[in-house]
Coordinates of C-alpha atoms in Angstrom, one line a residue:
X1 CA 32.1 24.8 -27.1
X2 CA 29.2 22.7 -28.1
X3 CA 27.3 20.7 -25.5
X4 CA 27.3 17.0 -24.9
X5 CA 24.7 15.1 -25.5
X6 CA 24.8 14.0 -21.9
X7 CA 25.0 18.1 -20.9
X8 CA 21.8 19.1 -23.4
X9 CA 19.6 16.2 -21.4
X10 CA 20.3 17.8 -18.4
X11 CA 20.0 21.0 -19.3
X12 CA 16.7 20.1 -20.8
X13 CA 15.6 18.7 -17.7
X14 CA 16.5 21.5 -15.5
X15 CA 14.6 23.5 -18.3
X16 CA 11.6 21.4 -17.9
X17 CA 11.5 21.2 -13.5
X18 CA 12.2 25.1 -14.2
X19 CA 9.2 25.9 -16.6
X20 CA 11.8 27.8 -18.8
X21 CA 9.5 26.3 -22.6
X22 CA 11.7 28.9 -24.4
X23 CA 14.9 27.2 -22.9
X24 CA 13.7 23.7 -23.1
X25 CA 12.3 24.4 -27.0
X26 CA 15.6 25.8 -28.2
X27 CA 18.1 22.6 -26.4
X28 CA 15.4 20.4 -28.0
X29 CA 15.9 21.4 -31.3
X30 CA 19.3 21.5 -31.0
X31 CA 19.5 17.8 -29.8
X32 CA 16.9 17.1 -33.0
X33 CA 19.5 18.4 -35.7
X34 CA 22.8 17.5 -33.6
X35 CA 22.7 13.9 -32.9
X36 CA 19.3 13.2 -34.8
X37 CA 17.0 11.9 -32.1
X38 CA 13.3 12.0 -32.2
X39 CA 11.0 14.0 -30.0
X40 CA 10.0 10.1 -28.6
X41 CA 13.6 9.3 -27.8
X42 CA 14.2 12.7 -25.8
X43 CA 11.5 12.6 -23.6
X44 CA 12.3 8.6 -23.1
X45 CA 15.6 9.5 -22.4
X46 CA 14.6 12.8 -19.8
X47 CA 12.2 10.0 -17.9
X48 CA 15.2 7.7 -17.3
X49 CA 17.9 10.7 -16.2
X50 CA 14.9 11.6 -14.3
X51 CA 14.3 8.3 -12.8
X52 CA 18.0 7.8 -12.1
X53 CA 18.3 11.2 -10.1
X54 CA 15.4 9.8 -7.6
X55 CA 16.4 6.7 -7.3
X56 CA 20.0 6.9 -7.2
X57 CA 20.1 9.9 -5.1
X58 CA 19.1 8.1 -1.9
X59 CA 21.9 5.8 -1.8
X60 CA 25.4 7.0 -0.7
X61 CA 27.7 4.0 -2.4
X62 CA 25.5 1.8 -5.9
X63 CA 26.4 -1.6 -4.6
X64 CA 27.4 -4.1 -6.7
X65 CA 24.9 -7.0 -6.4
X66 CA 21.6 -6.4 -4.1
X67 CA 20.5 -8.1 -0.7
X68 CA 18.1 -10.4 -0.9
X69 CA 17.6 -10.6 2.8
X70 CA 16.9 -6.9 2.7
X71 CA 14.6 -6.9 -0.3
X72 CA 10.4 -6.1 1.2
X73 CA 8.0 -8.3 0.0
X74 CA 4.6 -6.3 -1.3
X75 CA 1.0 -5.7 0.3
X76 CA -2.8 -5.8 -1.2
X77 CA -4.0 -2.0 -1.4
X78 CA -7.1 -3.7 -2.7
X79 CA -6.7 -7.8 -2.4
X80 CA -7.2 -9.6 -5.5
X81 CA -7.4 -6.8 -7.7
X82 CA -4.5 -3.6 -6.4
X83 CA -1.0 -4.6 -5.0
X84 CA 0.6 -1.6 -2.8
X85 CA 3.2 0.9 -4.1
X86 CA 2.7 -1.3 -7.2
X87 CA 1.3 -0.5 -10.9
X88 CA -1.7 -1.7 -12.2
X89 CA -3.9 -2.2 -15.4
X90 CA -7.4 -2.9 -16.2
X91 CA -8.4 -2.7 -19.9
X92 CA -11.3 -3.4 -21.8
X93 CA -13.7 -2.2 -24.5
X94 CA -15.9 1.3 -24.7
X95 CA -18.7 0.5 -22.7
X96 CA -17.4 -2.5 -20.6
X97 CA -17.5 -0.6 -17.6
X98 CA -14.3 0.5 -16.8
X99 CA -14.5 3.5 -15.0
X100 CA -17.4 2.5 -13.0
X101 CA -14.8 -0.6 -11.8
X102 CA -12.2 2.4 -11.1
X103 CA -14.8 4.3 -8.6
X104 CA -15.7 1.1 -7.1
X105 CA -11.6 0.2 -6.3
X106 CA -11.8 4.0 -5.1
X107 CA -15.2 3.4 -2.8
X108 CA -12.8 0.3 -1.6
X109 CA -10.0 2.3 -0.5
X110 CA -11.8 5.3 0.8
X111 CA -14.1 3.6 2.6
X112 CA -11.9 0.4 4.0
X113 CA -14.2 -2.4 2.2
X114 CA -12.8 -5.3 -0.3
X115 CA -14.2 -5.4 -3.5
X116 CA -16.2 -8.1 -5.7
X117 CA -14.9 -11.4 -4.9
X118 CA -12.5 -10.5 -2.5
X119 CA -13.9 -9.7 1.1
X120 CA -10.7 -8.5 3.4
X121 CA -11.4 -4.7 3.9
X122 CA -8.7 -2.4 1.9
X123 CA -6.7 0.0 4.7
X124 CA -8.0 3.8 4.0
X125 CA -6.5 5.7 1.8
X126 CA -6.6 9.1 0.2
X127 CA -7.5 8.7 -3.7
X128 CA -6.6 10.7 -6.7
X129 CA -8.9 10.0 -10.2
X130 CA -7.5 11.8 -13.3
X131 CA -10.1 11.7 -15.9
X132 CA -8.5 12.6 -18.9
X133 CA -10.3 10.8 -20.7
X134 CA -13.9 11.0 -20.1
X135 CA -13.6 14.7 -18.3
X136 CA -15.3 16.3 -14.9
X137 CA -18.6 16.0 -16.2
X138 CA -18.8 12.3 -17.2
X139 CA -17.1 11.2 -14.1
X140 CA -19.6 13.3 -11.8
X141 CA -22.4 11.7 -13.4
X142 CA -21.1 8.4 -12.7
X143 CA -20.2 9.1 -9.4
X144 CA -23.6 10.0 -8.8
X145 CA -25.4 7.0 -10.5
X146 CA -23.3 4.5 -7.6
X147 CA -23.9 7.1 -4.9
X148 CA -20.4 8.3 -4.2
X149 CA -21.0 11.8 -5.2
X150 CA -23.0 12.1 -1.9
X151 CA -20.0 10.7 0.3
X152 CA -18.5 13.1 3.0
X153 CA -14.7 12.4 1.5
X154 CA -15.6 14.0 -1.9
X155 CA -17.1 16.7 -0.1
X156 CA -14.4 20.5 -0.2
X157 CA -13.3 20.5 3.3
X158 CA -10.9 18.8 5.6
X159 CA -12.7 15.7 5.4
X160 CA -11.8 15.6 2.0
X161 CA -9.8 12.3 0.6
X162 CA -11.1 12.0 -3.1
X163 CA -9.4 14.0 -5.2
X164 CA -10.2 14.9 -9.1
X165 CA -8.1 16.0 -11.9
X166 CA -10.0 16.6 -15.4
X167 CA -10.6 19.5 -18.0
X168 CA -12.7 22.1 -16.4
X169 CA -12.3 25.1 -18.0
X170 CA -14.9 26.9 -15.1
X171 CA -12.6 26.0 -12.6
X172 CA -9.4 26.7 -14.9
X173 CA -8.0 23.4 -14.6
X174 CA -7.0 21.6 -18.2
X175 CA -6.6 17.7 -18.7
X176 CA -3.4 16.1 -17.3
X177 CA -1.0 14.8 -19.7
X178 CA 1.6 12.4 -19.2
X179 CA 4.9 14.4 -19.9
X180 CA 7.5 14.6 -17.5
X181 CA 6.6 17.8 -16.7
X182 CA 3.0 16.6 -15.6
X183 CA 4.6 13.6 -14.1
X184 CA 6.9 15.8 -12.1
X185 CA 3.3 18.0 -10.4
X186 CA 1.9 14.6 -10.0
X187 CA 4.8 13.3 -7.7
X188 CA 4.2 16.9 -5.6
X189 CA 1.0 16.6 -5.5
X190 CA 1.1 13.2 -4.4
X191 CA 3.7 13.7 -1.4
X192 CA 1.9 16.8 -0.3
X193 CA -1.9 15.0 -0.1
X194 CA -0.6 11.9 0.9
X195 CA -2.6 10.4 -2.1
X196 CA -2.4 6.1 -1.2
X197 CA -4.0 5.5 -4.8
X198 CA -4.3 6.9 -8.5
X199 CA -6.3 6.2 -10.8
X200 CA -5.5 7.0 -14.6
X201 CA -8.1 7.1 -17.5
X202 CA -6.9 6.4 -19.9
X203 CA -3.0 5.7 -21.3
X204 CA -4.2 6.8 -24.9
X205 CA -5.8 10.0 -23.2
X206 CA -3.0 10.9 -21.2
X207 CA 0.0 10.1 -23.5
X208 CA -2.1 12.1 -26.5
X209 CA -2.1 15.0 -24.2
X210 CA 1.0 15.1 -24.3
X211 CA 2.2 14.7 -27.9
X212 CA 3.8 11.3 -26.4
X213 CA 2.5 7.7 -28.8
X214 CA 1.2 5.3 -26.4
X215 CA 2.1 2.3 -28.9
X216 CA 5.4 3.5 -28.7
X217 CA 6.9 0.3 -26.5
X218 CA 10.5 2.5 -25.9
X219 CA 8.3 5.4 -24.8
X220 CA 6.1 4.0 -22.9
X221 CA 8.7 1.8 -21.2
X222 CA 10.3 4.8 -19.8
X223 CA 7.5 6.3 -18.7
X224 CA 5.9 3.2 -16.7
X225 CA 9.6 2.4 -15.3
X226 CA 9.2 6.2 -14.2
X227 CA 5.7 5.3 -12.2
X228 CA 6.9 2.2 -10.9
X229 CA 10.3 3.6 -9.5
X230 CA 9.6 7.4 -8.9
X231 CA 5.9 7.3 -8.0
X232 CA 5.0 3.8 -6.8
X233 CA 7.3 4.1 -3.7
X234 CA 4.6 7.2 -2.7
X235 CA 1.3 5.6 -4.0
X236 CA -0.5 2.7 -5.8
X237 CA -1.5 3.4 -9.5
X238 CA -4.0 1.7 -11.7
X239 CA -4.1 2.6 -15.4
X240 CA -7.0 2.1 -17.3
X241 CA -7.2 1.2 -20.8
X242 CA -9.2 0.1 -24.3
X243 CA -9.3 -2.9 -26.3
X244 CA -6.8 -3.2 -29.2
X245 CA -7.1 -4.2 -32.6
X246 CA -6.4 -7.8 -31.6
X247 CA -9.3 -9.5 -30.3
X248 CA -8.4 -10.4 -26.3
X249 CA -5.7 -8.0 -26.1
X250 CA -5.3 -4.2 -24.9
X251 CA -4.5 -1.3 -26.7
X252 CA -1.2 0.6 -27.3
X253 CA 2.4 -0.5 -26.3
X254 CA 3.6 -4.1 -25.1
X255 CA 4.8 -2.5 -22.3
X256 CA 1.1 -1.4 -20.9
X257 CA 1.1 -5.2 -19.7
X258 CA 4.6 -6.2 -19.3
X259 CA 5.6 -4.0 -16.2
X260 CA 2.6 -3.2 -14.3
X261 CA 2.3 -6.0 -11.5
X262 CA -1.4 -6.9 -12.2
X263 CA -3.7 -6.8 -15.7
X264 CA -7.2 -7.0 -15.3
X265 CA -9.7 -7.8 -18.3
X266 CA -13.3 -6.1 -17.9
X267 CA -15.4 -8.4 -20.9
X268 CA -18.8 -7.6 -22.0
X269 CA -20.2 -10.5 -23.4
X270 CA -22.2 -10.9 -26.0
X271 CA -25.8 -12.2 -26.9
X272 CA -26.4 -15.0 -29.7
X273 CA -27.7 -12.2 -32.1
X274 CA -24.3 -10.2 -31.9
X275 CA -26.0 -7.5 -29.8
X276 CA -23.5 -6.4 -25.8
X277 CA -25.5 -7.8 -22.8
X278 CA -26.0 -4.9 -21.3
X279 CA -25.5 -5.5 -17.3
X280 CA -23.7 -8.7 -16.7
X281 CA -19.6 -8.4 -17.0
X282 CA -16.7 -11.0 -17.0
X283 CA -13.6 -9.9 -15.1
X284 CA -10.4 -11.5 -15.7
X285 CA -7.2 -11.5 -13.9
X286 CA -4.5 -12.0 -17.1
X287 CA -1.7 -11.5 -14.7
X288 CA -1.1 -11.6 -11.1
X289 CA 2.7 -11.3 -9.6
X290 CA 0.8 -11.4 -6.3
X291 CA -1.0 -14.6 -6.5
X292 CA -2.5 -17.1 -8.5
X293 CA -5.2 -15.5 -11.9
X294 CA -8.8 -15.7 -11.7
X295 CA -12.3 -15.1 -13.3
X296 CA -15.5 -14.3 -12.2
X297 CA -19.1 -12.7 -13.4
X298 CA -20.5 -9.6 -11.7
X299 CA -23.3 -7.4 -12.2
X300 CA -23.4 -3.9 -13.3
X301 CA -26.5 -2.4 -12.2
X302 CA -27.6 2.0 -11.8
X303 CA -23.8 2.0 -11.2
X304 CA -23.3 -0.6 -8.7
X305 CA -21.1 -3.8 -8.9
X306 CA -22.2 -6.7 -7.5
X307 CA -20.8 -10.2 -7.9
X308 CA -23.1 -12.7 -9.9
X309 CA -24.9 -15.5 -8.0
X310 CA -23.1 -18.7 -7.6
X311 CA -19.7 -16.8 -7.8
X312 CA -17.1 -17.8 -5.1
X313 CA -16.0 -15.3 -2.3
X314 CA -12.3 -15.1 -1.7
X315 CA -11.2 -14.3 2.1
X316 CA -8.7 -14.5 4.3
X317 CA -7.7 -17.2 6.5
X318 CA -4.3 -16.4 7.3
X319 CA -5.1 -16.7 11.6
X320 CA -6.2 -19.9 10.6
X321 CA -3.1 -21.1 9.2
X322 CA -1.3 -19.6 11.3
X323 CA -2.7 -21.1 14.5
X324 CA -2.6 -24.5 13.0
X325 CA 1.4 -23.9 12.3
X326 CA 1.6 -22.6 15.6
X327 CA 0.2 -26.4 16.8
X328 CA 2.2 -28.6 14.4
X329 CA 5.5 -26.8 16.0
X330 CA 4.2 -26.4 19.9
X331 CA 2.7 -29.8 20.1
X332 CA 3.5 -32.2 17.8
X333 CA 7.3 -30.9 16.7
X334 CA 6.7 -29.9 12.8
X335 CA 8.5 -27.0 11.7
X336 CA 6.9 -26.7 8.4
X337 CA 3.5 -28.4 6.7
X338 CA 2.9 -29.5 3.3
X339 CA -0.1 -27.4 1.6
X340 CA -1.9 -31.0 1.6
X341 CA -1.8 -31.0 5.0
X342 CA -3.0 -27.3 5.6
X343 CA -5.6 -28.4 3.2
X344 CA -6.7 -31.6 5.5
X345 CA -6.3 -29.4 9.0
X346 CA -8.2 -26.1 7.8
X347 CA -10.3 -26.9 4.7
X348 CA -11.5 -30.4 5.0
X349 CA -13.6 -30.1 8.5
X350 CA -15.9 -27.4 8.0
X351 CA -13.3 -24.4 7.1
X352 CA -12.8 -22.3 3.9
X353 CA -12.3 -23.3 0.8
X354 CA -9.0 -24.6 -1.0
X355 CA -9.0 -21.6 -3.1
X356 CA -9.2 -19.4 -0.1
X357 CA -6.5 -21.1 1.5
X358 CA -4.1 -20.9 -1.7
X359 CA -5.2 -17.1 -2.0
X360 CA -4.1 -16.5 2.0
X361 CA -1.0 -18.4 1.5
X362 CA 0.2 -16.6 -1.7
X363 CA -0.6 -13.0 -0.3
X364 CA 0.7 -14.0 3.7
X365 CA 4.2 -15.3 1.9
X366 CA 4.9 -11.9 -0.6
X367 CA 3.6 -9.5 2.4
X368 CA 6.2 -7.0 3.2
X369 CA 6.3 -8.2 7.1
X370 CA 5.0 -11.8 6.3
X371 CA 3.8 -14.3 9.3
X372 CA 4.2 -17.4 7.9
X373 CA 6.8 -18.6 4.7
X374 CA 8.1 -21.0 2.8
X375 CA 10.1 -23.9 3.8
X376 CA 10.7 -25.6 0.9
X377 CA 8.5 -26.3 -2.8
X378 CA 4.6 -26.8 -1.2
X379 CA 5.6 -26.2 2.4
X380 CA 4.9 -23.4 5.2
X381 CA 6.4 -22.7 8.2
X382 CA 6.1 -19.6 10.7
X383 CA 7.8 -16.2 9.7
X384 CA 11.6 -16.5 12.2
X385 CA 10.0 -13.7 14.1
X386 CA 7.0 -15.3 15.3
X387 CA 8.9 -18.6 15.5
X388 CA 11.2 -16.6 17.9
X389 CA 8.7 -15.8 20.0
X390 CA 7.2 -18.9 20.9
X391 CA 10.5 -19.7 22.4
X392 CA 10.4 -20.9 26.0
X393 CA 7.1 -22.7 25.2
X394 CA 6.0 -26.6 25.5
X395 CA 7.5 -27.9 22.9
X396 CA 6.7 -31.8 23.0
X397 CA 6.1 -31.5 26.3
X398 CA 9.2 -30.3 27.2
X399 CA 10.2 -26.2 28.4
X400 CA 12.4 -24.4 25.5
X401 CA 14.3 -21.3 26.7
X402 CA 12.4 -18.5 27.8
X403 CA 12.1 -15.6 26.2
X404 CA 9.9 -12.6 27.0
X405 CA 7.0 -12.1 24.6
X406 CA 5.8 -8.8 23.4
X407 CA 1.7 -9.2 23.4
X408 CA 0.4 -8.9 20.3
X409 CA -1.0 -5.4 18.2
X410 CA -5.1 -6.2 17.5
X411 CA -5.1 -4.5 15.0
X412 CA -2.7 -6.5 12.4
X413 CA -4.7 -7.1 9.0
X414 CA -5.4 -10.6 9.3
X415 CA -6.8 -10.2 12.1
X416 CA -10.3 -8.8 10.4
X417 CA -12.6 -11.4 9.9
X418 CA -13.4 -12.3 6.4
X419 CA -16.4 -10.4 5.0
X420 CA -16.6 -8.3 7.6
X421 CA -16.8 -4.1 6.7
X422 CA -15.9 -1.5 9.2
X423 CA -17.8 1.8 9.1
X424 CA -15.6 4.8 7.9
X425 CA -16.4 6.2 11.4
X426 CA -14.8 3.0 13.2
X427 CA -11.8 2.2 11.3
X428 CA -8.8 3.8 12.3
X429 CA -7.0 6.7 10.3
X430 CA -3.8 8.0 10.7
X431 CA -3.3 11.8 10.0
X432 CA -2.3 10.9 6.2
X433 CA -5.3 9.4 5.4
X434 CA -3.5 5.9 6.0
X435 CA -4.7 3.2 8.4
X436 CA -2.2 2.8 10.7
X437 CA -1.9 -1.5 10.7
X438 CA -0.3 -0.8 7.1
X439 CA 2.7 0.9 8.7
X440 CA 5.8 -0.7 9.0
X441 CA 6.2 0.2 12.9
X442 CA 2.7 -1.6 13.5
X443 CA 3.7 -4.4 10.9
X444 CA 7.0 -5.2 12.1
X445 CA 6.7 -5.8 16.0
X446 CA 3.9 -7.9 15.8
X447 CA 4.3 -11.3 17.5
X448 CA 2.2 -13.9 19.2
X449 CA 0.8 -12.5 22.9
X450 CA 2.2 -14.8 25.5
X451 CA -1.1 -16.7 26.0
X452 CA -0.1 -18.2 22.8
X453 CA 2.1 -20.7 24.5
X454 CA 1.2 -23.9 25.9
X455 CA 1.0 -23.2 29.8
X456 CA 3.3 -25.0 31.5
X457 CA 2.7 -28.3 33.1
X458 CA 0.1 -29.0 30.6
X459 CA 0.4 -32.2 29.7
X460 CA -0.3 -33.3 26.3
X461 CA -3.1 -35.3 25.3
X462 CA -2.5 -38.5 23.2
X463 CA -3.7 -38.8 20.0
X464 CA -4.8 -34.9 19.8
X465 CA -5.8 -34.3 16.3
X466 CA -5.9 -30.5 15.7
X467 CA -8.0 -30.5 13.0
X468 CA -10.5 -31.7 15.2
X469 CA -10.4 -28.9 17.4
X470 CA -12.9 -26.0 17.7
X471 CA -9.9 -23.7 18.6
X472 CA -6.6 -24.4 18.1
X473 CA -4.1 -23.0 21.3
X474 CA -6.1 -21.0 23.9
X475 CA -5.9 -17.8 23.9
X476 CA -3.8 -17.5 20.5
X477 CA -3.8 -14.4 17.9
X478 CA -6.4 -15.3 16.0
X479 CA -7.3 -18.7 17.4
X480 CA -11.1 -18.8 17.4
X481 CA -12.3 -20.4 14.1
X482 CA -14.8 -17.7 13.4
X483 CA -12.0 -15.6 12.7
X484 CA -11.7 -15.0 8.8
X485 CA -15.2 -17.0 8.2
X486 CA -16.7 -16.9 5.2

């Protein structure tokens, strides 16, 4: 009997995880003449069975509707610019710059730094760079212009955490291409490295490799839905890619913006006669599911990117906030505070700016483990878990119940203060190449130490404004007002 449609697909993707080409070849054709699908719509259609297999296959029972109470929120890889476990693309034309912004996002992560306009350090990770595009040689030399190519991580050894993937026929290794077949290696190699980022260049590089059109939006779809739900659980991915035809818009598929969490425009301006300015680049931020968009000039200079003068830093005040929530509950019996408010208590007597504040609050309510959330349209209250905690505390002067506090982990992320670095040396690693705050063990049982509490006895004072205060509650996570400076 003839095979199924249904039965060729699988067959052709046991063919493919197999490496049997003379297997795969013939049930390919055969699916061609049968039931007159295109080379386009089999390999869509092998990315989805493929994508259901790994997705599917960890739960027991589908269920029927999802809960949202059990549904994680998402974490900065690279705030501002790389959600975690998330896709990402940054586009622009020949020459703007791109991959020189890619091995500065890798410098980021590698080396536990923030990037541009954004100062909160990025937790260490191990990074992947497949230059398809450009090949080995291109990206050596670029690495070398900005330094990198001297840095211990990129170095053959154990202290190795860059990793490169480009035509080299010396070493025998050809370009990666985007198949399912290469996507398939990539997961492995990914799992077994522990790789925290990838970085792609480019989507017209990778897909041509692989016969696949990258302006083909049903192709393309399956193969970003296959990143996003097969590899983005293991590693964060940034795709870089040209200009299209249109002016202001990227190249290829729809789909190259549509699903990837965060699209980033690299411009290079132009001068009055026509002619590129040659150093000075506008960044854009098209698209943000994390946050609010932005723009900003920087400087490209012997491969080193450094924000223009006069262009705003973004940190992170989050320990702000959360001490003055902390005070609105413990001493004057608010639950939740209005943004305006946060704005009056934090930025209006000598703290950060409003943008930094709006920046904190949208990352601090989408983290994963989150310590402060919404209560309502422009409101904020504490996370329940830290709320719990402050249970047997003054609270208007009067004892609530008491309930044993676990003191707090120092080493949560918002805890850094704002345009701070850490040394490689001094920044902790775990054995994957992953900082060990970002892990949901560390995340999870973090809660206000003890000393957060109002002692008891201690009266309150009449009339205390909060905002006037040089610290907020003694002794608080995060209390002191230098934390997260600017």
């Amino acid at each position: 009997d003839e095979c199924t449609y249904s039965e060729l697909l699988r067959a052709m993707l046991l063919a493919t995880i197999n490496d049997d080409d003379d297997e795969l070849m013939q049930m390919r054709a055969e699916t061609i003449s049968r039931f007159r699908r295109t080379d386009a719509q089999i390999e869509a259609a092998l990315f989805k069975l493929h994508t259901q297999q790994q997705v599917q296959g960890k739960a027991v029972i589908q269920p029927e509707s999802l809960d949202l109470s059990r549904i994680s929120g998402m974490d900065w890889l690279i705030e501002g610019f790389v959600p975690d476990n998330d896709l990402t693309l940054i586009w622009g034309n020949a020459g703007g710059g791109k991959t020189t912004a890619a091995l500065a996002a890798a410098c980021s992560v590698l080396s536990g730094t923030g990037l541009l306009d954004h100062t909160q350090p990025a937790p260490q990770r191990n990074v992947l760079f497949i230059a398809s595009d450009s090949g080995a040689p291109p990206l050596y030399a670029a690495m070398q212009e900005m330094g990198m190519a001297d840095m211990p991580e990129v170095q053959d050894g154990p202290q190795k955490r860059f990793h490169v993937w480009a035509s080299d026929p010396e070493q025998g290794m050809t370009a990666w291409a985007a198949d399912l077949r290469g996507c398939i290696h990539l997961l492995d190699f990914i799992t077994r490295h522990q790789i925290g980022l990838v970085l792609i260049d480019s989507c017209k590089a990778v897909c041509s490799g692989a016969g696949l059109d990258y302006t083909n939006n049903q192709l393309v779809t399956a193969l970003l839905t296959y990143f996003k739900e097969v590899i983005c659980p293991h590693a964060a991915v940034v795709w870089l890619n040209h200009d299209g035809v249109a002016k202001g818009a990227h190249a290829g598929a729809k789909a190259w913006k549509e699903i990837p969490s965060m699209v980033h425009a690299i411009i290079r301006e132009e001068n009055k006669d026509g002619s590129f300015v040659n150093s000075r680049r506008h960044w854009r931020v098209t698209k943000s599911r994390m946050g609010i968009c932005r723009e900003f000039y920087y400087e490209l200079n012997q491969g080193q990117l450094q924000l223009s003068p006069n262009q705003e830093k973004v940190g992170n005040c989050l320990a702000r906030v959360v001490d003055v929530l902390m005070g609105a509950w413990q001493l004057q019996g608010q639950e939740s505070l209005a943004k305006a408010d946060l704005v009056e208590r934090i930025c209006n007597h000598g703290g950060p700016s409003r943008k930094t504040l709006e920046n904190s609050l949208s990352t601090a309510t989408r983290a994963k483990h989150p310590e402060i959330c919404r209560a309502g349209r422009g409101r904020y209250k504490l996370a329940p878990r830290i709320a719990d905690s402050l249970k047997g505390c003054i609270l208007n002067g009067k004892e609530e119940g008491q309930i044993p506090v676990v003191d707090s982990d120092p080493l949560t992320t918002r805890q850094v203060p704002m345009g701070s670095s850490r040394e490689s040396g001094n920044f902790p690693v775990g054995s994957n190449g992953k900082s060990p705050e970002r892990s949901d063990a560390n995340r999870s049982t973090h809660v206000p130490s003890q000393s957060a509490c109002t002692p008891y006895g201690e009266g309150i004072i009449p009339g205390l404004d909060l905002a006037g205060m040089k610290t907020t509650l003694p002794g608080s996570v995060g209390s002191s007002w230098d934390t997260g400076a600017e």
